[in-house]
């Protein structure tokens, strides 16, 4: 299981030599409070109190609450999401699934659980994508470069077995991802209810297998 996003984010900020320990604490507190209370309901005074610093520490480096949000999104996009995605692909590559359907079932179920377990943090990022679609383009291109070679090897097994269409690996991934995103974004943004992970997985797998199985 991939580490929680807050854990990966904390590791990323601690490795940033340009951030003092107090500034690292401010960013960690910001992510936690934005996730818990929402961006609009969180004040810089709340963040300063939670981080154990003065508001002056926040204003000196980050200027405004919007500056804090942008300081979170940078490592989130450049470090956190690629690390989480890389850990997921490594997990897939280390296992052996007899059929493509088995791979899909495991992968979709794992990603749904990951998103739901990190729902509050994902909500921050997804809402910002709504305001700035360029973030999604940047993240998609970055992940494609990172994951293409790994998925080439994973998918080739099922393509050689005649279970998977011989499309370029990123085309297959975009197809799979669009199905998951189409369901998960409304549930992350507009609903706080638990998700029936097994049912959603089964529905997605049935739909994707119908579209990705070669035609005779």
PDB file of C-alpha atoms in Angstrom:
ATOM      1  CA  UNK A   1       0.000   0.000   0.000  1.00  0.00           C
ATOM      2  CA  UNK A   2       1.291   3.434  -0.928  1.00  0.00           C
ATOM      3  CA  UNK A   3       2.075   5.774   1.969  1.00  0.00           C
ATOM      4  CA  UNK A   4      -0.560   8.382   2.836  1.00  0.00           C
ATOM      5  CA  UNK A   5      -0.222  11.646   0.909  1.00  0.00           C
ATOM      6  CA  UNK A   6       0.433  13.672   4.060  1.00  0.00           C
ATOM      7  CA  UNK A   7       3.350  11.341   4.904  1.00  0.00           C
ATOM      8  CA  UNK A   8       4.877  11.665   1.433  1.00  0.00           C
ATOM      9  CA  UNK A   9       4.318  15.438   1.497  1.00  0.00           C
ATOM     10  CA  UNK A  10       6.095  15.711   4.862  1.00  0.00           C
ATOM     11  CA  UNK A  11       9.059  13.756   3.510  1.00  0.00           C
ATOM     12  CA  UNK A  12       9.217  15.965   0.422  1.00  0.00           C
ATOM     13  CA  UNK A  13       9.248  19.238   2.370  1.00  0.00           C
ATOM     14  CA  UNK A  14      11.893  17.957   4.795  1.00  0.00           C
ATOM     15  CA  UNK A  15      14.175  17.279   1.835  1.00  0.00           C
ATOM     16  CA  UNK A  16      13.791  20.864   0.583  1.00  0.00           C
ATOM     17  CA  UNK A  17      16.918  22.692   1.745  1.00  0.00           C
ATOM     18  CA  UNK A  18      15.268  26.045   1.026  1.00  0.00           C
ATOM     19  CA  UNK A  19      12.718  25.521   3.800  1.00  0.00           C
ATOM     20  CA  UNK A  20      13.501  26.080   7.473  1.00  0.00           C
ATOM     21  CA  UNK A  21      12.012  23.664  10.056  1.00  0.00           C
ATOM     22  CA  UNK A  22       9.393  26.305  10.932  1.00  0.00           C
ATOM     23  CA  UNK A  23       8.438  26.732   7.284  1.00  0.00           C
ATOM     24  CA  UNK A  24       8.185  22.970   6.901  1.00  0.00           C
ATOM     25  CA  UNK A  25       5.863  22.915   9.911  1.00  0.00           C
ATOM     26  CA  UNK A  26       3.751  25.671   8.354  1.00  0.00           C
ATOM     27  CA  UNK A  27       3.307  23.712   5.125  1.00  0.00           C
ATOM     28  CA  UNK A  28       2.465  20.501   6.986  1.00  0.00           C
ATOM     29  CA  UNK A  29      -0.094  22.363   9.117  1.00  0.00           C
ATOM     30  CA  UNK A  30      -1.553  24.061   6.042  1.00  0.00           C
ATOM     31  CA  UNK A  31      -2.109  20.782   4.216  1.00  0.00           C
ATOM     32  CA  UNK A  32      -3.644  19.188   7.295  1.00  0.00           C
ATOM     33  CA  UNK A  33      -6.013  22.084   8.021  1.00  0.00           C
ATOM     34  CA  UNK A  34      -6.977  22.691   4.393  1.00  0.00           C
ATOM     35  CA  UNK A  35      -7.853  18.993   4.226  1.00  0.00           C
ATOM     36  CA  UNK A  36      -9.792  18.989   7.504  1.00  0.00           C
ATOM     37  CA  UNK A  37     -11.598  22.321   7.346  1.00  0.00           C
ATOM     38  CA  UNK A  38     -11.339  23.404   3.727  1.00  0.00           C
ATOM     39  CA  UNK A  39      -9.268  26.213   2.258  1.00  0.00           C
ATOM     40  CA  UNK A  40     -11.846  28.973   2.744  1.00  0.00           C
ATOM     41  CA  UNK A  41     -12.556  28.046   6.376  1.00  0.00           C
ATOM     42  CA  UNK A  42      -8.888  28.002   7.383  1.00  0.00           C
ATOM     43  CA  UNK A  43      -7.182  31.236   8.478  1.00  0.00           C
ATOM     44  CA  UNK A  44      -3.483  32.002   8.652  1.00  0.00           C
ATOM     45  CA  UNK A  45      -3.966  32.365  12.421  1.00  0.00           C
ATOM     46  CA  UNK A  46      -5.271  28.767  12.526  1.00  0.00           C
ATOM     47  CA  UNK A  47      -2.250  27.581  10.571  1.00  0.00           C
ATOM     48  CA  UNK A  48       0.231  29.491  12.738  1.00  0.00           C
ATOM     49  CA  UNK A  49      -1.324  28.092  15.917  1.00  0.00           C
ATOM     50  CA  UNK A  50      -1.319  24.529  14.564  1.00  0.00           C
ATOM     51  CA  UNK A  51       2.296  24.832  13.401  1.00  0.00           C
ATOM     52  CA  UNK A  52       3.455  26.461  16.647  1.00  0.00           C
ATOM     53  CA  UNK A  53       4.782  29.596  14.945  1.00  0.00           C
ATOM     54  CA  UNK A  54       3.827  33.248  14.657  1.00  0.00           C
ATOM     55  CA  UNK A  55       1.754  34.549  11.756  1.00  0.00           C
ATOM     56  CA  UNK A  56       4.787  36.646  10.865  1.00  0.00           C
ATOM     57  CA  UNK A  57       6.631  33.439   9.947  1.00  0.00           C
ATOM     58  CA  UNK A  58       3.896  32.684   7.429  1.00  0.00           C
ATOM     59  CA  UNK A  59       3.797  36.151   5.902  1.00  0.00           C
ATOM     60  CA  UNK A  60       7.572  36.469   5.713  1.00  0.00           C
ATOM     61  CA  UNK A  61       7.990  33.461   3.403  1.00  0.00           C
ATOM     62  CA  UNK A  62       4.576  32.778   1.860  1.00  0.00           C
ATOM     63  CA  UNK A  63       3.007  36.295   1.900  1.00  0.00           C
ATOM     64  CA  UNK A  64      -0.627  35.156   1.791  1.00  0.00           C
ATOM     65  CA  UNK A  65      -2.847  32.116   2.279  1.00  0.00           C
ATOM     66  CA  UNK A  66      -2.915  31.750  -1.502  1.00  0.00           C
ATOM     67  CA  UNK A  67       0.874  31.693  -1.408  1.00  0.00           C
ATOM     68  CA  UNK A  68       0.659  28.818   1.061  1.00  0.00           C
ATOM     69  CA  UNK A  69      -1.671  26.915  -1.235  1.00  0.00           C
ATOM     70  CA  UNK A  70       0.703  27.338  -4.162  1.00  0.00           C
ATOM     71  CA  UNK A  71       3.615  26.227  -1.964  1.00  0.00           C
ATOM     72  CA  UNK A  72       1.668  23.036  -1.213  1.00  0.00           C
ATOM     73  CA  UNK A  73       0.734  22.378  -4.832  1.00  0.00           C
ATOM     74  CA  UNK A  74       4.352  22.559  -6.036  1.00  0.00           C
ATOM     75  CA  UNK A  75       5.697  19.553  -4.104  1.00  0.00           C
ATOM     76  CA  UNK A  76       2.317  17.839  -4.409  1.00  0.00           C
ATOM     77  CA  UNK A  77       2.604  17.930  -8.201  1.00  0.00           C
ATOM     78  CA  UNK A  78       6.349  17.450  -8.579  1.00  0.00           C
ATOM     79  CA  UNK A  79       7.120  15.002  -5.760  1.00  0.00           C
ATOM     80  CA  UNK A  80       4.081  13.578  -3.995  1.00  0.00           C
ATOM     81  CA  UNK A  81       1.983  12.360  -6.935  1.00  0.00           C
ATOM     82  CA  UNK A  82       4.940  10.919  -8.907  1.00  0.00           C
ATOM     83  CA  UNK A  83       6.179   9.074  -5.787  1.00  0.00           C
ATOM     84  CA  UNK A  84       2.729   7.664  -5.056  1.00  0.00           C
ATOM     85  CA  UNK A  85       2.305   6.620  -8.698  1.00  0.00           C
ATOM     86  CA  UNK A  86       5.781   5.079  -8.830  1.00  0.00           C
ATOM     87  CA  UNK A  87       5.116   3.023  -5.699  1.00  0.00           C
ATOM     88  CA  UNK A  88       1.852   1.775  -7.197  1.00  0.00           C
ATOM     89  CA  UNK A  89       3.494   0.686 -10.467  1.00  0.00           C
ATOM     90  CA  UNK A  90       6.328  -1.025  -8.587  1.00  0.00           C
ATOM     91  CA  UNK A  91       3.713  -2.949  -6.635  1.00  0.00           C
ATOM     92  CA  UNK A  92       1.972  -4.014  -9.855  1.00  0.00           C
ATOM     93  CA  UNK A  93       5.230  -5.039 -11.534  1.00  0.00           C
ATOM     94  CA  UNK A  94       6.284  -7.157  -8.543  1.00  0.00           C
ATOM     95  CA  UNK A  95       3.185  -9.320  -8.781  1.00  0.00           C
ATOM     96  CA  UNK A  96       1.937 -11.836 -11.316  1.00  0.00           C
ATOM     97  CA  UNK A  97      -1.675 -11.684 -12.441  1.00  0.00           C
ATOM     98  CA  UNK A  98      -2.861 -14.624 -14.585  1.00  0.00           C
ATOM     99  CA  UNK A  99      -5.166 -12.466 -16.700  1.00  0.00           C
ATOM    100  CA  UNK A 100      -5.578  -8.827 -17.643  1.00  0.00           C
ATOM    101  CA  UNK A 101      -8.919  -8.781 -15.807  1.00  0.00           C
ATOM    102  CA  UNK A 102      -7.090  -9.751 -12.597  1.00  0.00           C
ATOM    103  CA  UNK A 103      -4.612  -6.914 -13.076  1.00  0.00           C
ATOM    104  CA  UNK A 104      -7.431  -4.434 -13.688  1.00  0.00           C
ATOM    105  CA  UNK A 105      -9.375  -5.605 -10.650  1.00  0.00           C
ATOM    106  CA  UNK A 106      -6.393  -5.287  -8.333  1.00  0.00           C
ATOM    107  CA  UNK A 107      -5.225  -1.961  -9.756  1.00  0.00           C
ATOM    108  CA  UNK A 108      -8.607  -0.233  -9.791  1.00  0.00           C
ATOM    109  CA  UNK A 109      -9.540  -1.444  -6.327  1.00  0.00           C
ATOM    110  CA  UNK A 110      -6.176  -0.299  -4.963  1.00  0.00           C
ATOM    111  CA  UNK A 111      -6.464   3.172  -6.512  1.00  0.00           C
ATOM    112  CA  UNK A 112     -10.058   3.644  -5.342  1.00  0.00           C
ATOM    113  CA  UNK A 113      -9.038   2.789  -1.793  1.00  0.00           C
ATOM    114  CA  UNK A 114      -6.025   5.083  -2.037  1.00  0.00           C
ATOM    115  CA  UNK A 115      -8.135   8.021  -3.211  1.00  0.00           C
ATOM    116  CA  UNK A 116     -10.783   7.404  -0.562  1.00  0.00           C
ATOM    117  CA  UNK A 117      -8.172   7.127   2.203  1.00  0.00           C
ATOM    118  CA  UNK A 118      -6.662  10.417   1.011  1.00  0.00           C
ATOM    119  CA  UNK A 119      -9.976  11.990   0.044  1.00  0.00           C
ATOM    120  CA  UNK A 120      -9.472  15.276   1.920  1.00  0.00           C
ATOM    121  CA  UNK A 121      -6.016  15.888   0.443  1.00  0.00           C
ATOM    122  CA  UNK A 122      -7.147  14.887  -3.048  1.00  0.00           C
ATOM    123  CA  UNK A 123     -10.047  17.315  -2.769  1.00  0.00           C
ATOM    124  CA  UNK A 124      -7.620  20.242  -2.397  1.00  0.00           C
ATOM    125  CA  UNK A 125      -5.770  19.263  -5.548  1.00  0.00           C
ATOM    126  CA  UNK A 126      -8.873  18.453  -7.613  1.00  0.00           C
ATOM    127  CA  UNK A 127     -10.520  21.760  -6.708  1.00  0.00           C
ATOM    128  CA  UNK A 128      -7.409  23.612  -7.821  1.00  0.00           C
ATOM    129  CA  UNK A 129      -7.394  21.683 -11.106  1.00  0.00           C
ATOM    130  CA  UNK A 130     -10.923  23.001 -11.651  1.00  0.00           C
ATOM    131  CA  UNK A 131      -9.562  26.535 -11.397  1.00  0.00           C
ATOM    132  CA  UNK A 132      -6.390  25.829 -13.359  1.00  0.00           C
ATOM    133  CA  UNK A 133      -6.730  22.960 -15.890  1.00  0.00           C
ATOM    134  CA  UNK A 134      -3.075  23.384 -16.832  1.00  0.00           C
ATOM    135  CA  UNK A 135      -2.219  21.567 -13.601  1.00  0.00           C
ATOM    136  CA  UNK A 136      -3.914  18.422 -14.890  1.00  0.00           C
ATOM    137  CA  UNK A 137      -2.089  18.647 -18.213  1.00  0.00           C
ATOM    138  CA  UNK A 138       1.241  19.080 -16.444  1.00  0.00           C
ATOM    139  CA  UNK A 139       0.604  16.185 -14.075  1.00  0.00           C
ATOM    140  CA  UNK A 140      -0.605  13.893 -16.874  1.00  0.00           C
ATOM    141  CA  UNK A 141       2.477  14.564 -19.002  1.00  0.00           C
ATOM    142  CA  UNK A 142       4.798  14.087 -16.040  1.00  0.00           C
ATOM    143  CA  UNK A 143       3.222  10.781 -15.034  1.00  0.00           C
ATOM    144  CA  UNK A 144       3.207   9.560 -18.639  1.00  0.00           C
ATOM    145  CA  UNK A 145       6.967  10.114 -18.902  1.00  0.00           C
ATOM    146  CA  UNK A 146       7.507   8.412 -15.544  1.00  0.00           C
ATOM    147  CA  UNK A 147       5.289   5.364 -16.093  1.00  0.00           C
ATOM    148  CA  UNK A 148       5.346   4.631 -19.833  1.00  0.00           C
ATOM    149  CA  UNK A 149       8.235   2.151 -19.810  1.00  0.00           C
ATOM    150  CA  UNK A 150       6.886   0.224 -16.823  1.00  0.00           C
ATOM    151  CA  UNK A 151       3.431  -0.159 -18.338  1.00  0.00           C
ATOM    152  CA  UNK A 152       4.913  -1.171 -21.689  1.00  0.00           C
ATOM    153  CA  UNK A 153       6.372  -4.244 -19.961  1.00  0.00           C
ATOM    154  CA  UNK A 154       3.267  -4.962 -17.859  1.00  0.00           C
ATOM    155  CA  UNK A 155       0.814  -4.728 -20.765  1.00  0.00           C
ATOM    156  CA  UNK A 156       2.965  -6.654 -23.261  1.00  0.00           C
ATOM    157  CA  UNK A 157       2.311  -9.934 -21.428  1.00  0.00           C
ATOM    158  CA  UNK A 158      -1.442  -9.635 -21.922  1.00  0.00           C
ATOM    159  CA  UNK A 159      -1.111  -8.321 -25.470  1.00  0.00           C
ATOM    160  CA  UNK A 160       0.997 -11.348 -26.382  1.00  0.00           C
ATOM    161  CA  UNK A 161      -1.658 -13.599 -24.810  1.00  0.00           C
ATOM    162  CA  UNK A 162      -4.354 -12.000 -26.952  1.00  0.00           C
ATOM    163  CA  UNK A 163      -6.190 -10.545 -23.937  1.00  0.00           C
ATOM    164  CA  UNK A 164      -5.404  -6.872 -24.536  1.00  0.00           C
ATOM    165  CA  UNK A 165      -5.573  -4.659 -27.611  1.00  0.00           C
ATOM    166  CA  UNK A 166      -2.216  -3.678 -29.068  1.00  0.00           C
ATOM    167  CA  UNK A 167      -2.534  -0.013 -28.291  1.00  0.00           C
ATOM    168  CA  UNK A 168       0.305   2.161 -27.037  1.00  0.00           C
ATOM    169  CA  UNK A 169       0.489   1.773 -23.254  1.00  0.00           C
ATOM    170  CA  UNK A 170      -0.381   5.378 -22.440  1.00  0.00           C
ATOM    171  CA  UNK A 171      -3.469   5.169 -24.627  1.00  0.00           C
ATOM    172  CA  UNK A 172      -4.624   2.212 -22.529  1.00  0.00           C
ATOM    173  CA  UNK A 173      -3.809   4.069 -19.321  1.00  0.00           C
ATOM    174  CA  UNK A 174      -5.734   7.155 -20.421  1.00  0.00           C
ATOM    175  CA  UNK A 175      -8.730   4.974 -21.179  1.00  0.00           C
ATOM    176  CA  UNK A 176      -8.573   3.321 -17.750  1.00  0.00           C
ATOM    177  CA  UNK A 177      -7.873   6.559 -15.916  1.00  0.00           C
ATOM    178  CA  UNK A 178     -10.730   8.429 -17.567  1.00  0.00           C
ATOM    179  CA  UNK A 179     -13.207   5.805 -16.357  1.00  0.00           C
ATOM    180  CA  UNK A 180     -11.917   6.011 -12.784  1.00  0.00           C
ATOM    181  CA  UNK A 181     -11.706   9.805 -12.733  1.00  0.00           C
ATOM    182  CA  UNK A 182     -15.211  10.096 -14.127  1.00  0.00           C
ATOM    183  CA  UNK A 183     -16.520   8.275 -11.085  1.00  0.00           C
ATOM    184  CA  UNK A 184     -14.108   9.380  -8.376  1.00  0.00           C
ATOM    185  CA  UNK A 185     -14.033  13.156  -8.894  1.00  0.00           C
ATOM    186  CA  UNK A 186     -17.754  13.672  -8.191  1.00  0.00           C
ATOM    187  CA  UNK A 187     -17.466  11.412  -5.145  1.00  0.00           C
ATOM    188  CA  UNK A 188     -14.378  13.189  -3.828  1.00  0.00           C
ATOM    189  CA  UNK A 189     -15.738  16.694  -4.409  1.00  0.00           C
ATOM    190  CA  UNK A 190     -19.476  16.415  -3.877  1.00  0.00           C
ATOM    191  CA  UNK A 191     -19.975  13.489  -1.527  1.00  0.00           C
ATOM    192  CA  UNK A 192     -18.481  12.433   1.795  1.00  0.00           C
ATOM    193  CA  UNK A 193     -20.263   9.092   1.928  1.00  0.00           C
ATOM    194  CA  UNK A 194     -18.358   5.768   1.904  1.00  0.00           C
ATOM    195  CA  UNK A 195     -17.832   4.176  -1.488  1.00  0.00           C
ATOM    196  CA  UNK A 196     -18.746   0.561  -2.280  1.00  0.00           C
ATOM    197  CA  UNK A 197     -15.269  -0.250  -3.515  1.00  0.00           C
ATOM    198  CA  UNK A 198     -16.103  -3.774  -4.695  1.00  0.00           C
ATOM    199  CA  UNK A 199     -19.130  -2.700  -6.740  1.00  0.00           C
ATOM    200  CA  UNK A 200     -17.358   0.261  -8.327  1.00  0.00           C
ATOM    201  CA  UNK A 201     -14.382  -1.959  -9.177  1.00  0.00           C
ATOM    202  CA  UNK A 202     -16.537  -4.669 -10.740  1.00  0.00           C
ATOM    203  CA  UNK A 203     -18.476  -2.133 -12.832  1.00  0.00           C
ATOM    204  CA  UNK A 204     -15.275  -0.450 -14.041  1.00  0.00           C
ATOM    205  CA  UNK A 205     -13.566  -3.753 -14.850  1.00  0.00           C
ATOM    206  CA  UNK A 206     -16.565  -4.996 -16.829  1.00  0.00           C
ATOM    207  CA  UNK A 207     -16.693  -1.760 -18.832  1.00  0.00           C
ATOM    208  CA  UNK A 208     -12.948  -1.612 -19.475  1.00  0.00           C
ATOM    209  CA  UNK A 209     -12.610  -5.266 -20.450  1.00  0.00           C
ATOM    210  CA  UNK A 210     -15.381  -4.794 -22.998  1.00  0.00           C
ATOM    211  CA  UNK A 211     -13.445  -1.922 -24.565  1.00  0.00           C
ATOM    212  CA  UNK A 212      -9.898  -3.291 -24.304  1.00  0.00           C
ATOM    213  CA  UNK A 213     -10.371  -6.936 -25.347  1.00  0.00           C
ATOM    214  CA  UNK A 214      -9.210  -7.546 -28.950  1.00  0.00           C
ATOM    215  CA  UNK A 215     -11.934  -8.183 -31.520  1.00  0.00           C
ATOM    216  CA  UNK A 216     -11.649 -11.309 -33.661  1.00  0.00           C
TER     217      UNK A 216
END
